[in-house]
Each structure stands twice: as C-alpha cells, then as structure tokens.
Coordinates of C-alpha atoms in Angstrom, one line a residue:
Chain A
X16 CA 11.9 7.2 17.5
X17 CA 9.8 5.1 20.7
X18 CA 11.5 5.7 24.2
X19 CA 11.5 2.4 26.2
X20 CA 9.4 2.9 29.6
X21 CA 11.1 3.4 32.6
X22 CA 12.8 0.2 34.4
X23 CA 11.7 -2.1 31.4
X24 CA 15.4 -2.4 30.4
X25 CA 16.7 -3.3 34.2
X26 CA 14.0 -5.7 34.3
X27 CA 14.6 -7.7 31.4
X28 CA 18.3 -7.6 31.8
X29 CA 17.6 -8.5 35.6
X30 CA 15.0 -11.2 34.7
X31 CA 15.1 -12.5 31.7
X32 CA 17.4 -15.4 32.3
X33 CA 15.1 -16.8 35.3
X34 CA 11.9 -16.4 33.2
X35 CA 13.4 -18.2 29.8
X36 CA 14.3 -21.1 32.6
X37 CA 10.8 -21.4 33.9
X38 CA 9.8 -21.5 30.4
X39 CA 12.0 -23.7 29.3
X40 CA 10.4 -26.6 32.4
X41 CA 6.9 -25.3 30.5
X42 CA 7.5 -26.0 27.0
X43 CA 11.1 -28.7 27.2
X44 CA 12.6 -26.5 24.0
X45 CA 15.0 -24.1 24.3
X46 CA 13.6 -22.1 21.1
X47 CA 10.2 -21.6 22.1
X48 CA 11.0 -20.8 25.4
X49 CA 12.7 -17.5 24.5
X50 CA 10.1 -17.3 22.3
X51 CA 7.7 -17.5 25.3
X52 CA 9.4 -15.0 27.0
X53 CA 9.7 -12.7 24.4
X54 CA 5.9 -13.0 23.7
X55 CA 5.0 -11.9 27.3
X56 CA 7.6 -9.0 27.6
X57 CA 6.3 -7.6 24.4
X58 CA 2.8 -8.1 25.7
X59 CA 3.8 -6.5 28.4
X60 CA 5.5 -3.3 26.6
X61 CA 2.9 -1.0 25.9
X62 CA 1.7 -1.2 29.5
X63 CA 5.2 -0.9 30.9
X64 CA 4.5 2.2 33.0
X65 CA 1.0 0.8 34.9
X66 CA 2.7 -2.7 35.7
X67 CA 5.8 -1.3 37.2
X68 CA 3.7 0.7 39.7
X69 CA 2.5 -2.6 40.7
X70 CA 4.1 -4.2 44.1
X71 CA 5.4 -7.1 42.0
X72 CA 5.8 -6.5 37.8
X73 CA 7.3 -9.6 37.6
X74 CA 4.0 -11.6 38.6
X75 CA 2.1 -10.0 35.6
X76 CA 5.1 -10.7 32.8
X77 CA 4.6 -14.6 34.5
X78 CA 1.0 -14.4 33.9
X79 CA 1.1 -12.9 30.5
X80 CA 3.7 -16.0 29.9
X81 CA 1.4 -18.7 31.1
X82 CA -1.5 -17.3 29.5
X83 CA 0.6 -17.3 26.3
X84 CA 1.7 -20.7 26.7
X85 CA -1.9 -22.3 27.5
X86 CA -2.6 -20.4 24.0
X87 CA 0.1 -22.0 22.3
X88 CA -1.0 -25.7 24.0
X89 CA -4.3 -25.6 22.9
X90 CA -3.2 -25.5 19.5
X91 CA -3.0 -28.5 18.1
X92 CA -1.6 -27.7 14.9
X93 CA 1.9 -27.6 16.8
X94 CA 1.7 -31.4 16.8
X95 CA 4.6 -31.4 19.5
X96 CA 4.7 -34.6 21.4
X97 CA 7.0 -35.2 24.0
X98 CA 9.5 -38.3 23.7
X99 CA 11.4 -40.2 26.2
X100 CA 14.3 -41.4 24.0
X101 CA 15.5 -39.3 21.4
X102 CA 16.7 -40.1 17.8
X103 CA 19.6 -42.6 17.8
X104 CA 22.6 -40.4 18.6
X105 CA 26.2 -41.5 20.6
X106 CA 26.1 -40.3 24.0
X107 CA 29.4 -39.3 25.7
X108 CA 29.5 -40.7 29.0
X109 CA 30.2 -37.5 31.1
X110 CA 26.9 -36.0 29.9
X111 CA 24.9 -38.9 30.0
X112 CA 23.5 -38.2 33.2
X113 CA 22.6 -34.6 32.6
X114 CA 20.3 -35.9 29.7
X115 CA 19.0 -38.2 31.1
X116 CA 17.6 -35.7 34.0
X117 CA 16.9 -33.8 31.2
X118 CA 14.6 -36.2 29.5
X119 CA 13.5 -37.1 32.5
X120 CA 12.3 -34.0 33.9
X121 CA 10.7 -32.7 30.5
X122 CA 8.7 -36.1 29.9
X123 CA 7.5 -36.2 33.2
X124 CA 6.3 -32.5 33.2
X125 CA 5.0 -33.2 29.6
X126 CA 2.7 -35.9 31.0
X127 CA 0.8 -32.9 33.4
X128 CA -2.1 -30.9 32.0
X129 CA -1.2 -27.8 31.4
X130 CA -2.2 -25.8 34.7
X131 CA -0.6 -28.8 37.0
X132 CA 2.2 -28.2 35.0
X133 CA 2.3 -24.5 36.1
X134 CA 1.3 -24.8 39.5
X135 CA 4.1 -27.2 40.0
X136 CA 6.7 -24.9 37.8
X137 CA 5.9 -22.2 39.7
X138 CA 5.2 -23.7 43.3
X139 CA 8.7 -25.9 43.2
X140 CA 11.2 -24.5 40.8
X141 CA 10.4 -20.5 41.2
X142 CA 9.4 -21.1 44.9
X143 CA 6.1 -19.1 45.2
X144 CA 4.0 -19.1 47.8
X145 CA 0.5 -20.5 47.2
X146 CA -1.0 -17.1 47.4
X147 CA 1.6 -15.4 44.8
X148 CA 1.1 -19.0 42.3
X149 CA -2.3 -18.0 42.8
X150 CA -1.9 -14.3 41.1
X151 CA 0.0 -15.9 38.3
X152 CA -2.7 -18.2 37.2
X153 CA -5.7 -15.9 38.3
X154 CA -7.5 -18.4 40.1
X155 CA -8.0 -19.2 44.1
X156 CA -5.6 -20.3 46.6
X157 CA -7.7 -23.4 47.4
X158 CA -7.4 -24.5 43.2
X159 CA -3.7 -24.0 43.6
X160 CA -3.0 -26.6 46.9
X161 CA -5.9 -28.9 44.8
X162 CA -3.7 -28.9 41.8
X163 CA -0.5 -28.8 43.3
X164 CA -1.6 -32.4 45.0
X165 CA -3.0 -33.4 42.2
X166 CA 0.3 -32.6 39.8
X167 CA 2.8 -34.3 42.9
X168 CA 0.7 -37.9 43.1
X169 CA 0.6 -38.2 39.6
X170 CA 4.9 -37.4 39.5
X171 CA 4.9 -39.4 42.1
X172 CA 4.0 -42.7 40.3
X173 CA 6.1 -41.3 37.1
X174 CA 8.9 -44.0 36.6
X175 CA 10.8 -41.7 34.5
X176 CA 11.2 -39.8 37.6
X177 CA 11.7 -42.8 40.4
X178 CA 15.1 -43.9 39.1
X179 CA 16.4 -40.2 40.1
X180 CA 14.5 -40.1 43.4
X181 CA 15.1 -41.9 46.7
X182 CA 12.8 -43.8 48.0
X183 CA 12.2 -42.1 51.2
X184 CA 10.7 -39.2 49.1
X185 CA 7.8 -41.0 47.9
Chain B
X11 CA 8.0 -28.5 52.1
X12 CA 8.0 -32.5 51.5
X13 CA 11.0 -34.5 50.8
X14 CA 9.5 -35.3 47.2
X15 CA 9.2 -31.6 46.4
X16 CA 13.3 -31.0 47.4
X17 CA 14.6 -33.4 45.4
X18 CA 12.2 -32.3 42.3
X19 CA 13.3 -28.8 42.6
X20 CA 16.8 -30.7 42.2
X21 CA 15.9 -32.2 39.4
X22 CA 14.6 -29.6 38.0
X23 CA 17.3 -27.0 38.3
X24 CA 20.0 -30.1 36.9
X25 CA 17.6 -30.4 33.9
X26 CA 17.0 -26.7 33.1
X27 CA 20.8 -25.6 33.1
X28 CA 21.3 -22.2 31.2
X29 CA 19.9 -20.5 28.2
X30 CA 21.7 -20.3 25.3
X31 CA 21.0 -17.1 24.4
X32 CA 20.1 -13.8 26.2
X33 CA 17.3 -11.5 25.4
X34 CA 17.5 -8.0 25.4
X35 CA 14.8 -5.4 26.0
X36 CA 15.5 -3.4 22.8
X37 CA 14.7 -6.5 20.8
X38 CA 11.3 -6.4 22.7
X39 CA 11.0 -2.9 22.0
X40 CA 11.4 -3.4 18.3
X41 CA 9.1 -6.0 18.1
X42 CA 6.3 -4.0 20.6
X43 CA 6.6 -1.4 17.9
X44 CA 6.1 -3.7 15.2
X45 CA 2.9 -5.5 16.8
X46 CA 1.7 -2.0 17.5
X47 CA 1.7 -0.9 13.9
X48 CA 0.5 -4.3 12.3
X49 CA -2.3 -3.8 14.4
X50 CA -3.3 -0.3 13.0
X51 CA -5.5 -0.3 10.7
X52 CA -4.1 3.1 9.6
X53 CA -0.8 1.3 8.6
X54 CA -2.0 -1.4 6.9
X55 CA -3.4 1.5 4.7
X56 CA -0.7 2.9 4.4
X57 CA 1.0 -0.4 3.2
X58 CA -1.4 -0.6 0.4
X59 CA -0.6 2.7 -0.7
X60 CA 3.0 2.4 -1.0
X61 CA 2.4 -0.9 -2.3
X62 CA 0.5 0.6 -5.2
X63 CA 2.8 3.6 -5.7
X64 CA 5.8 1.6 -5.5
X65 CA 4.1 -0.6 -8.4
X66 CA 3.1 2.1 -10.5
X67 CA 7.0 3.5 -10.4
X68 CA 8.4 0.0 -11.4
X69 CA 5.9 -0.1 -13.9
X70 CA 6.9 3.5 -15.2
X71 CA 10.6 2.7 -15.3
X72 CA 10.6 -1.2 -16.7
X73 CA 11.6 -2.7 -13.3
X74 CA 10.3 -6.4 -13.4
X75 CA 8.6 -6.5 -10.0
X76 CA 5.7 -8.7 -8.4
X77 CA 2.7 -7.6 -6.3
X78 CA 3.5 -6.6 -2.8
X79 CA 2.3 -8.3 -0.1
X80 CA 0.2 -7.1 2.6
X81 CA 1.1 -9.7 5.1
X82 CA 4.9 -9.8 6.3
X83 CA 4.1 -12.1 9.6
X84 CA 3.7 -15.5 8.4
X85 CA 4.0 -17.4 11.6
X86 CA 7.2 -19.4 11.7
X87 CA 6.9 -23.1 14.1
X88 CA 10.4 -22.7 15.9
X89 CA 9.6 -26.4 16.9
X90 CA 12.4 -29.2 15.7
X91 CA 10.6 -30.3 12.4
X92 CA 9.2 -33.4 12.1
X93 CA 9.7 -34.5 9.0
X94 CA 13.2 -34.2 6.5
X95 CA 13.2 -35.1 2.6
X96 CA 16.4 -36.6 1.9
X97 CA 18.2 -36.2 -1.7
X98 CA 20.7 -38.9 -2.6
X99 CA 22.6 -39.8 -6.4
X100 CA 20.9 -42.9 -7.8
X101 CA 18.0 -43.2 -5.1
X102 CA 14.9 -41.7 -4.8
X103 CA 14.1 -38.3 -2.7
X104 CA 12.2 -39.4 0.3
X105 CA 10.0 -38.1 3.0
X106 CA 11.5 -39.1 6.5
X107 CA 10.7 -38.8 10.1
X108 CA 13.5 -37.1 12.4
X109 CA 12.4 -39.1 15.7
X110 CA 12.6 -42.5 13.8
X111 CA 14.1 -41.8 10.7
X112 CA 11.5 -44.0 8.7
X113 CA 10.5 -43.5 5.4
X114 CA 7.4 -42.0 5.0
X115 CA 6.8 -41.3 1.2
X116 CA 9.0 -40.8 -1.8
X117 CA 8.7 -38.3 -4.1
X118 CA 9.1 -38.4 -7.6
X119 CA 9.8 -35.6 -10.4
X120 CA 6.3 -35.6 -12.2
X121 CA 7.9 -34.2 -15.5
X122 CA 7.6 -37.2 -18.3
X123 CA 10.8 -37.0 -20.1
X124 CA 13.4 -38.8 -20.5
X125 CA 16.9 -38.5 -18.3
X126 CA 14.8 -36.6 -16.1
X127 CA 16.5 -36.1 -12.1
X128 CA 16.0 -34.7 -8.9
X129 CA 18.2 -31.2 -8.2
X130 CA 18.3 -28.8 -5.4
X131 CA 15.5 -29.2 -2.6
X132 CA 14.8 -26.9 -0.3
X133 CA 12.1 -26.0 2.6
X134 CA 9.2 -22.9 2.3
X135 CA 7.7 -23.6 6.1
X136 CA 8.0 -27.4 7.5
X137 CA 5.2 -28.4 5.2
X138 CA 6.0 -26.8 2.0
X139 CA 8.5 -28.0 -0.1
X140 CA 10.6 -27.1 -3.3
X141 CA 12.3 -29.8 -5.2
X142 CA 14.2 -28.5 -8.6
X143 CA 14.3 -31.7 -11.6
X144 CA 16.3 -31.0 -14.0
X145 CA 16.6 -32.5 -17.5
X146 CA 20.0 -33.6 -18.7
X147 CA 21.0 -34.1 -22.1
X148 CA 22.3 -37.8 -21.7
X149 CA 21.4 -40.6 -19.3
X150 CA 24.9 -41.2 -17.4
X151 CA 27.9 -39.0 -16.9
X152 CA 28.5 -36.0 -16.9
X153 CA 26.2 -33.9 -19.1
X154 CA 24.8 -30.5 -19.6
X155 CA 21.2 -29.5 -18.0
X156 CA 18.5 -28.8 -20.7
X157 CA 16.0 -27.5 -18.4
X158 CA 15.2 -27.1 -15.0
X159 CA 11.9 -26.9 -13.5
X160 CA 11.3 -26.3 -9.8
X161 CA 8.3 -27.9 -8.0
X162 CA 6.2 -27.5 -4.7
X163 CA 5.0 -30.1 -2.3
X164 CA 3.0 -30.2 0.7
X165 CA 3.9 -32.4 3.5
X166 CA 0.9 -33.8 5.7
X167 CA 1.0 -34.1 8.9
X168 CA 1.3 -37.8 8.9
X169 CA 4.5 -37.6 6.4
X170 CA 2.9 -38.4 3.2
X171 CA 3.9 -35.9 0.0
X172 CA 1.0 -34.2 -1.7
X173 CA 0.0 -31.8 -4.5
X174 CA 3.3 -32.1 -6.6
X175 CA 3.0 -29.1 -8.9
X176 CA 5.1 -26.7 -11.2
X177 CA 5.8 -23.7 -9.2
X178 CA 4.5 -20.4 -11.5
X179 CA 7.6 -19.3 -13.4
X180 CA 9.8 -22.0 -12.6
X181 CA 10.3 -23.0 -16.0
X182 CA 14.3 -22.3 -16.5
X183 CA 15.3 -23.2 -19.9
X184 CA 18.8 -23.7 -20.6
X185 CA 19.9 -23.0 -17.1
X186 CA 21.3 -25.1 -14.2
X187 CA 20.4 -24.5 -10.5
X188 CA 23.1 -24.5 -7.6
X189 CA 21.4 -23.3 -4.5
X190 CA 17.8 -22.2 -3.5
X191 CA 16.3 -20.5 -0.7
X192 CA 12.3 -19.5 0.0
X193 CA 10.2 -17.3 2.2
X194 CA 8.7 -18.8 5.1
X195 CA 5.1 -17.8 3.7
X196 CA 6.4 -20.0 -0.1
X197 CA 5.5 -16.3 -2.0
X198 CA 9.1 -16.3 -3.3
X199 CA 11.4 -18.4 -4.2
X200 CA 15.2 -17.7 -4.8
X201 CA 17.8 -19.3 -6.7
X202 CA 21.0 -18.9 -8.3
X203 CA 21.5 -20.1 -11.8
X204 CA 23.9 -20.7 -14.5
X205 CA 24.3 -22.0 -18.1
X206 CA 23.8 -25.5 -17.9
X207 CA 26.8 -26.6 -20.0
X208 CA 28.8 -25.5 -16.5
X209 CA 28.8 -27.5 -13.0
X210 CA 27.2 -26.2 -10.3
X211 CA 30.4 -26.1 -7.9
X212 CA 31.9 -23.9 -10.6
X213 CA 32.4 -20.4 -9.0
X214 CA 34.2 -18.3 -12.1
X215 CA 31.0 -18.8 -14.1
X216 CA 28.5 -15.5 -14.1
X217 CA 26.1 -17.0 -11.8
X218 CA 22.5 -15.0 -11.9
X219 CA 19.8 -14.9 -9.1
X220 CA 16.3 -15.6 -10.2
X221 CA 13.5 -14.3 -7.4
X222 CA 10.2 -16.0 -8.5
X223 CA 6.8 -14.9 -7.0
X224 CA 4.9 -18.5 -6.8
X225 CA 1.6 -16.7 -7.2
X226 CA 2.1 -14.6 -9.9
X227 CA 5.1 -16.1 -11.8
X228 CA 7.1 -12.9 -12.1
X229 CA 10.8 -12.9 -12.2
X230 CA 12.9 -10.7 -11.0
X231 CA 16.8 -11.1 -12.3
X232 CA 19.7 -10.2 -10.2
X233 CA 22.2 -10.1 -12.9
X234 CA 26.3 -11.3 -12.4
X235 CA 28.6 -9.0 -13.8
X236 CA 30.4 -10.1 -17.2
X237 CA 33.9 -11.3 -16.6
X238 CA 35.5 -8.5 -18.5
X239 CA 39.6 -8.1 -17.6
X240 CA 40.1 -6.7 -14.7
X241 CA 36.7 -6.2 -13.4
X242 CA 36.0 -7.0 -9.9
X243 CA 33.0 -9.3 -10.1
X244 CA 30.7 -10.7 -7.1
X245 CA 29.4 -14.2 -8.3
X246 CA 26.7 -15.8 -5.7
X247 CA 28.0 -18.9 -3.8
X248 CA 24.8 -19.2 -1.3
X249 CA 21.9 -17.6 -1.1
X250 CA 19.2 -16.8 1.5
X251 CA 16.1 -14.8 2.1
X252 CA 14.4 -12.5 5.2
X253 CA 11.4 -13.6 6.4
X254 CA 9.5 -10.7 4.9
X255 CA 11.6 -12.0 1.6
X256 CA 12.8 -8.1 1.2
X257 CA 16.2 -8.6 1.4
X258 CA 18.4 -11.5 -0.9
X259 CA 21.7 -12.2 1.1
X260 CA 24.9 -14.0 -0.9
X261 CA 27.9 -15.4 -0.2
X262 CA 30.5 -14.1 -2.5
X263 CA 34.3 -14.2 -3.2
X264 CA 35.6 -11.4 -4.8
X265 CA 36.9 -12.3 -8.4
X266 CA 39.2 -10.8 -11.1
X267 CA 40.1 -12.1 -14.3
X268 CA 42.9 -10.9 -16.3
X269 CA 43.5 -10.3 -19.9
X270 CA 45.2 -13.4 -21.8
X271 CA 47.9 -10.7 -22.7
X272 CA 48.2 -8.2 -19.3
X273 CA 49.5 -8.5 -15.8
X274 CA 47.6 -10.4 -13.3
X275 CA 45.0 -8.7 -11.4
X276 CA 45.0 -8.5 -7.7
X277 CA 41.4 -8.7 -5.6
X278 CA 41.9 -7.6 -1.8
X279 CA 39.3 -9.3 0.7
X280 CA 38.0 -12.5 0.9
X281 CA 34.2 -14.1 1.3
X282 CA 31.7 -11.6 2.4
X283 CA 28.3 -11.4 2.5
X284 CA 26.3 -9.2 0.4
X285 CA 22.7 -8.0 0.0
X286 CA 20.4 -7.5 -2.8
X287 CA 17.1 -5.3 -2.1
X288 CA 14.2 -5.1 -2.6
X289 CA 14.9 -8.6 -3.7
X290 CA 11.5 -8.7 -5.7
X291 CA 13.3 -5.7 -7.6
X292 CA 16.0 -7.4 -9.4
X293 CA 19.3 -5.6 -10.5
X294 CA 23.0 -5.9 -10.6
X295 CA 24.7 -8.8 -8.4
X296 CA 27.7 -5.9 -8.4
X297 CA 25.8 -2.8 -6.9
X298 CA 24.8 -4.9 -3.7
X299 CA 26.1 -3.4 -0.8
X300 CA 28.2 -5.7 1.7
X301 CA 26.6 -6.8 4.6
X302 CA 29.5 -8.2 6.2
X303 CA 33.2 -8.6 5.3
X304 CA 33.3 -12.2 6.7
X305 CA 37.1 -12.0 6.0
X306 CA 37.5 -9.7 7.9
X307 CA 35.7 -10.2 11.0
X308 CA 36.5 -14.0 11.2
X309 CA 40.1 -13.6 10.1
X310 CA 39.9 -16.0 7.1
X311 CA 41.8 -16.6 3.9
X312 CA 41.0 -18.5 1.2
X313 CA 37.2 -19.9 0.9
X314 CA 36.4 -21.7 3.9
X315 CA 32.7 -20.6 4.4
X316 CA 30.9 -23.3 2.7
X317 CA 27.0 -21.6 3.8
X318 CA 25.8 -18.7 5.3
X319 CA 22.1 -18.1 6.2
X320 CA 20.9 -15.1 7.2
X321 CA 17.9 -15.1 10.2
X322 CA 14.7 -14.0 9.5
X323 CA 15.0 -10.8 10.7
X324 CA 18.4 -10.2 9.2
X325 CA 20.0 -10.0 12.7
X326 CA 22.5 -12.9 12.9
X327 CA 24.2 -15.2 9.7
X328 CA 24.9 -18.9 10.8
X329 CA 27.9 -19.9 9.2
X330 CA 29.5 -23.1 8.2
X331 CA 33.0 -23.1 8.1
X332 CA 35.7 -25.8 7.5
X333 CA 39.1 -25.2 8.9
X334 CA 41.0 -21.6 9.8
X335 CA 38.6 -20.9 13.1
X336 CA 40.1 -20.0 16.4
X337 CA 42.2 -22.7 17.7
X338 CA 41.1 -25.9 15.8
X339 CA 42.3 -25.7 12.6
X340 CA 40.9 -28.6 10.6
X341 CA 37.6 -28.7 12.5
X342 CA 34.5 -28.0 10.7
X343 CA 32.0 -25.4 12.6
X344 CA 28.5 -23.8 12.6
X345 CA 28.7 -20.7 14.0
X346 CA 26.4 -17.5 14.1
X347 CA 27.8 -13.9 14.6
X348 CA 25.1 -10.8 14.7
X349 CA 25.5 -8.8 11.2
X350 CA 27.0 -6.0 13.0
X351 CA 29.7 -8.3 13.2
X352 CA 31.7 -7.1 16.1
X353 CA 31.0 -9.9 18.7
X354 CA 32.6 -13.3 19.5
X355 CA 31.0 -15.6 16.9
X356 CA 28.6 -18.1 19.0
X357 CA 29.4 -21.8 18.1
X358 CA 26.6 -24.2 17.3
X359 CA 28.3 -27.3 16.7
X360 CA 31.8 -28.1 16.0
X361 CA 33.7 -31.2 15.1
X362 CA 37.4 -31.8 15.1
X363 CA 37.8 -34.3 12.0
X364 CA 34.9 -33.7 9.4
X365 CA 34.2 -33.2 6.0
X366 CA 31.4 -31.5 4.8
X367 CA 28.7 -32.3 2.2
X368 CA 25.7 -30.2 2.7
X369 CA 24.0 -27.8 5.0
X370 CA 20.4 -26.8 5.8
X371 CA 18.4 -24.9 8.1
X372 CA 14.7 -25.1 9.3
X373 CA 12.4 -22.1 8.2
X374 CA 13.2 -20.4 11.7
X375 CA 16.8 -20.6 11.2
X376 CA 17.1 -22.0 14.7
X377 CA 17.2 -26.2 13.6
X378 CA 20.3 -27.1 11.3
X379 CA 20.7 -30.1 9.1
X380 CA 24.4 -30.9 8.0
X381 CA 26.2 -33.7 6.2
X382 CA 29.9 -34.5 6.5
X383 CA 32.1 -37.1 6.7
X384 CA 34.5 -38.9 9.5
X385 CA 37.4 -41.7 8.2
X386 CA 34.5 -44.4 8.6
X387 CA 32.5 -42.4 6.0
X388 CA 29.3 -40.2 5.7
X389 CA 27.6 -38.8 8.5
X390 CA 24.1 -36.8 8.6
X391 CA 22.3 -35.6 10.7
X392 CA 20.6 -32.7 12.6
X393 CA 22.3 -30.3 15.6
X394 CA 20.9 -30.7 19.2
X395 CA 22.7 -28.7 21.7
X396 CA 25.9 -28.7 20.2
X397 CA 25.8 -32.6 19.3
X398 CA 25.6 -34.2 16.2
X399 CA 22.0 -36.3 16.0
X400 CA 23.0 -38.9 13.3
X401 CA 19.9 -39.4 10.9
X402 CA 19.3 -42.1 8.2
X403 CA 19.9 -42.7 6.0
X404 CA 24.0 -43.9 6.5
X405 CA 25.7 -45.0 5.4
X406 CA 24.6 -43.5 1.9
X407 CA 26.0 -40.7 0.9
X408 CA 23.4 -37.9 0.8
X409 CA 23.5 -35.3 -2.0
X410 CA 21.6 -33.0 0.3
X411 CA 18.8 -32.7 3.1
X412 CA 15.8 -30.6 4.0
X413 CA 13.1 -29.7 6.6

C-alpha cells in the first residue's frame, strides 16, 4: 500500500476546481481539461514532499500543467480545430448568450499561440502577477510583458470578442 | 489593469462555468502508482513472466486463451471524435464528419455473396472501426442468418475508409450478432451471439459471448446456461470491455423457465451488471459475479435499462434508461453512476418525451451518440453538455451509429 504524501489530498481538494477552470481556458474542452489537471497532479505526486516545502506548491503544479499542455499542443495528431459554430443544434433562448460567450472566448483564445494563451489565462483570469507568470512559465518577466502585449493586441482586433466588449475598452 | 483586461476577465469567468466532475486525490494516487509501475523495467519483466506462467497454466488445463499483452495503456483520445459511422436499413453504411454531417465515404461489405447486409458497428479507437456483415437465407423479409463476419477498417484523417479486412477468427457460422464491444487498442472484440434463426431482440434465447483476439484469431467463449426448468439464467443484453480488455461487463436480467407441467418459477431482483473476468479466458456467464444491482440502487422495475457501458478503468458505468427514474416517469435519460453504486446518479442527458433507438459511446466513454424519436420522427445526435446536437441523416431511420 502506497501512502499519500502529506498535504496532497488537501491541496487537490482545495485547488482542483480552479485548476480545471484554467485548464478549460487552455484546452476549450472539459474532458481534456480534466485529463490535463490529472496528468499534472500525477507528475507532481512523486515529488510532493519536495514541492510542498516551497512557498507556493501551486506554481509547480501549474508549471507541470502548462508544460504538459504545451507538449499536447505540439502533437499534430490530435487534429483539433477550434470552431466558431457547433454542428446545427436547437439552442434555447435562455442559454444562448452563455453559449455565445463560451464559443467566442474559446475561439478567441484558440487564435493565440500557446504561450500567448498561457500568459493571458494566468495574467487575466488567474490574476497572477507578471513575476508569478514568469515563474510558472519558466521565462523572463520581460517576456511575459511583451507576450501579454502582443496577445492583447490580437484579442483587441478579434471580431468574435468585439460584440461582447464595449467600444471604450478598445 | 486596463478596462479591456477587466472585461476580458469577466467574459472568461462567464465562459468557464463549473467543471462537470471533481478530481480526487485517491484517483491521482492510483494513477501515479500505475505510472511508476509501468515505468519500472522490473514490472515489465514480471508481466512477461506472469503471462508465460498463465499461458502454461491455461494450456495445461485446456483453457482457450489469447496471448498476454504487454501494453495495457493504449492512449485514448478524449476529444470529441471527428467522424461517425452510420448504419441504416436499406441504405449504405456511411462515414460522416461530426462537424458538418457531410458524407466522407461509404463502407460496403466486401463479402461477395448474395443476401449480405451490414449489421452491428463499433469503434476500437477513433480511427479503427468494426463492422459485422451478415449473410441471410433469403433476400427479403425476415430471414435467418447463415453466417456473420466481423470486418475491421480504418478511417483516415480526411474521413476515408480504408483497409477493410476480415478479422482473424471473425467468421461466425450459423450465428447472429446482437452487440459488439472493442478494446481501445482493437486487440480484442467481444460479441454477443445467438443462433441465426432467432431475432437479435429475443432475450429468452441462450446467447453466448465470444471474445476474439484480433491478432491471433483465438476465441474465448462465455457460455450461456441452458434454459433448464427452474434454473435462473443470466443472458447478456449488452456488453462492454474495460480499457485493458481484462473485464467483460454485461447487462442482464435474471430469467427462469418453468417446466411445461409444473408451477411458475419466481425470479427475485431485476436488471444487473455482471463482470466476466478475465474476459479472454471464457467460462460460464452464470458464474460471473454481480458488479451492480441496478434495480436495487436505482429502484427500477421491469427492464428500463437499454444500454450499459463500463468506463475504461471500470470505475463508473453509463446507463441509458427509459422511464422510472426520479420524477420523470416517461423520460429517456443517460446517467452515470460509480460502480460502487452508492452515490446519486449524474445526469448526462435527459429528455421528457423520447423513444430510444440506439446508444454508442466513444472509446474514452466520454462522448455519446444517442438515437431516439419524438412526435416528429427520429432524433439522432451526440450529447454536448446535456444537449442533443442533431446529426444527419435526419429524418432517415438509423439503426445505429458509432464513433
């Protein structure tokens, strides 16, 4: 019987939903998001005793998550393509706006490069500082700033997001 | 932060919503341990040794078996499949794109004989499919099946069907195929077979399960018990295989046959899921232990469960149920419950007023095709976040789909 590393279960319990949400923004699919978080946690599990002694173990888990996702993104065989429209389906009026926002955000994020997407998700959605984002992605703070700037410029011109964002913001 | 970033954050929060499933630490631990074991060369050597010993034991005891596989971790894509295969009576079997519904290719039974028609279809992984072709005694009307053959083909990245070949050991003389399940690596195919003179939906007929190793053609048989008076028998209605092909789960309803002169016999309990293991060894279906008493945990009466699919790791099952669940007596529902059984069902889909035609899970058992009908005719499609996304070829009545 293999024991649980100290604090691992508590970390998973506390953070798995937040990690899954971040993973969804990266992958655009709940199944993939769940798989991505699980893979990152599985990779962190053997080293947990070392990881938990750090100031913020979540940085390590997120880093494992982004590295895994970057590897998946490079695999062309997955053959996934973001699409603006789902196959013909009757959409109920009360969920239409939610679905439209979901599709718009997913499509807009899919138009970014993996690194740009990671920076936007961490910086905007997870509200990490530039230093923290640099730690997670293993790059310089300057790289985070420039990548963020390029990503925002791209999103600013994205017609799918335009209808949901006020003119003053652009 | 600029106004744009603020708005972007709000949109992202709105788009994300809540994850449909929770991740628990115990599952992570199990996966991490399996990963560590798989990475260990010593473990691999142990598998080889165990396989050899098992094979020798099986040979010595006259058990029909298949070669042990070293790899049980075939990668399974969890993305929504790109193509689906449609089989409809009187129409050609087609490969269609999920995104557009467009026909990408047609699949014809390569069997050059009269009165041959396609039957059950199932997916191995998202590129490998299996199709049963059946030879009937007569060209029209109901006719006995003289022989069934299982063919395998692949779907290319552009949706073309290629390499249609007869599966080794896939020629089943005098038998009709009711249902088929395939492991994700396509190494094993399991089929429910019954004598060709009976129709597939007749459930009081002894139906065996064949587990065929597609590499060697070796066939293990799970025998149905003979319908002797007052014996309780468990005939399979539907089957599924775990990811490593070790466990064969079958949906069944206990039945009892009285003698012609004696009193009726009584069967206690209703539909249940039983597990035959190891699948590749064969045996008696009546000896397979119960995994879940569906009638008990869902408080079902009659036979409302049309389909039951075990997840690849065997931890959950997906059920298609008509009526009798919860407060929607006439509903058609797809639910998931853990195989431990003591947790509230999770609804994947529910419809207030719908008939049932077919159900099919993708290799990851995450994405589902459902065929049904409402007052306006057939309604076939796939389930996306609780909604049925319709798929062509509406309004043709489709027998089954697979992806």
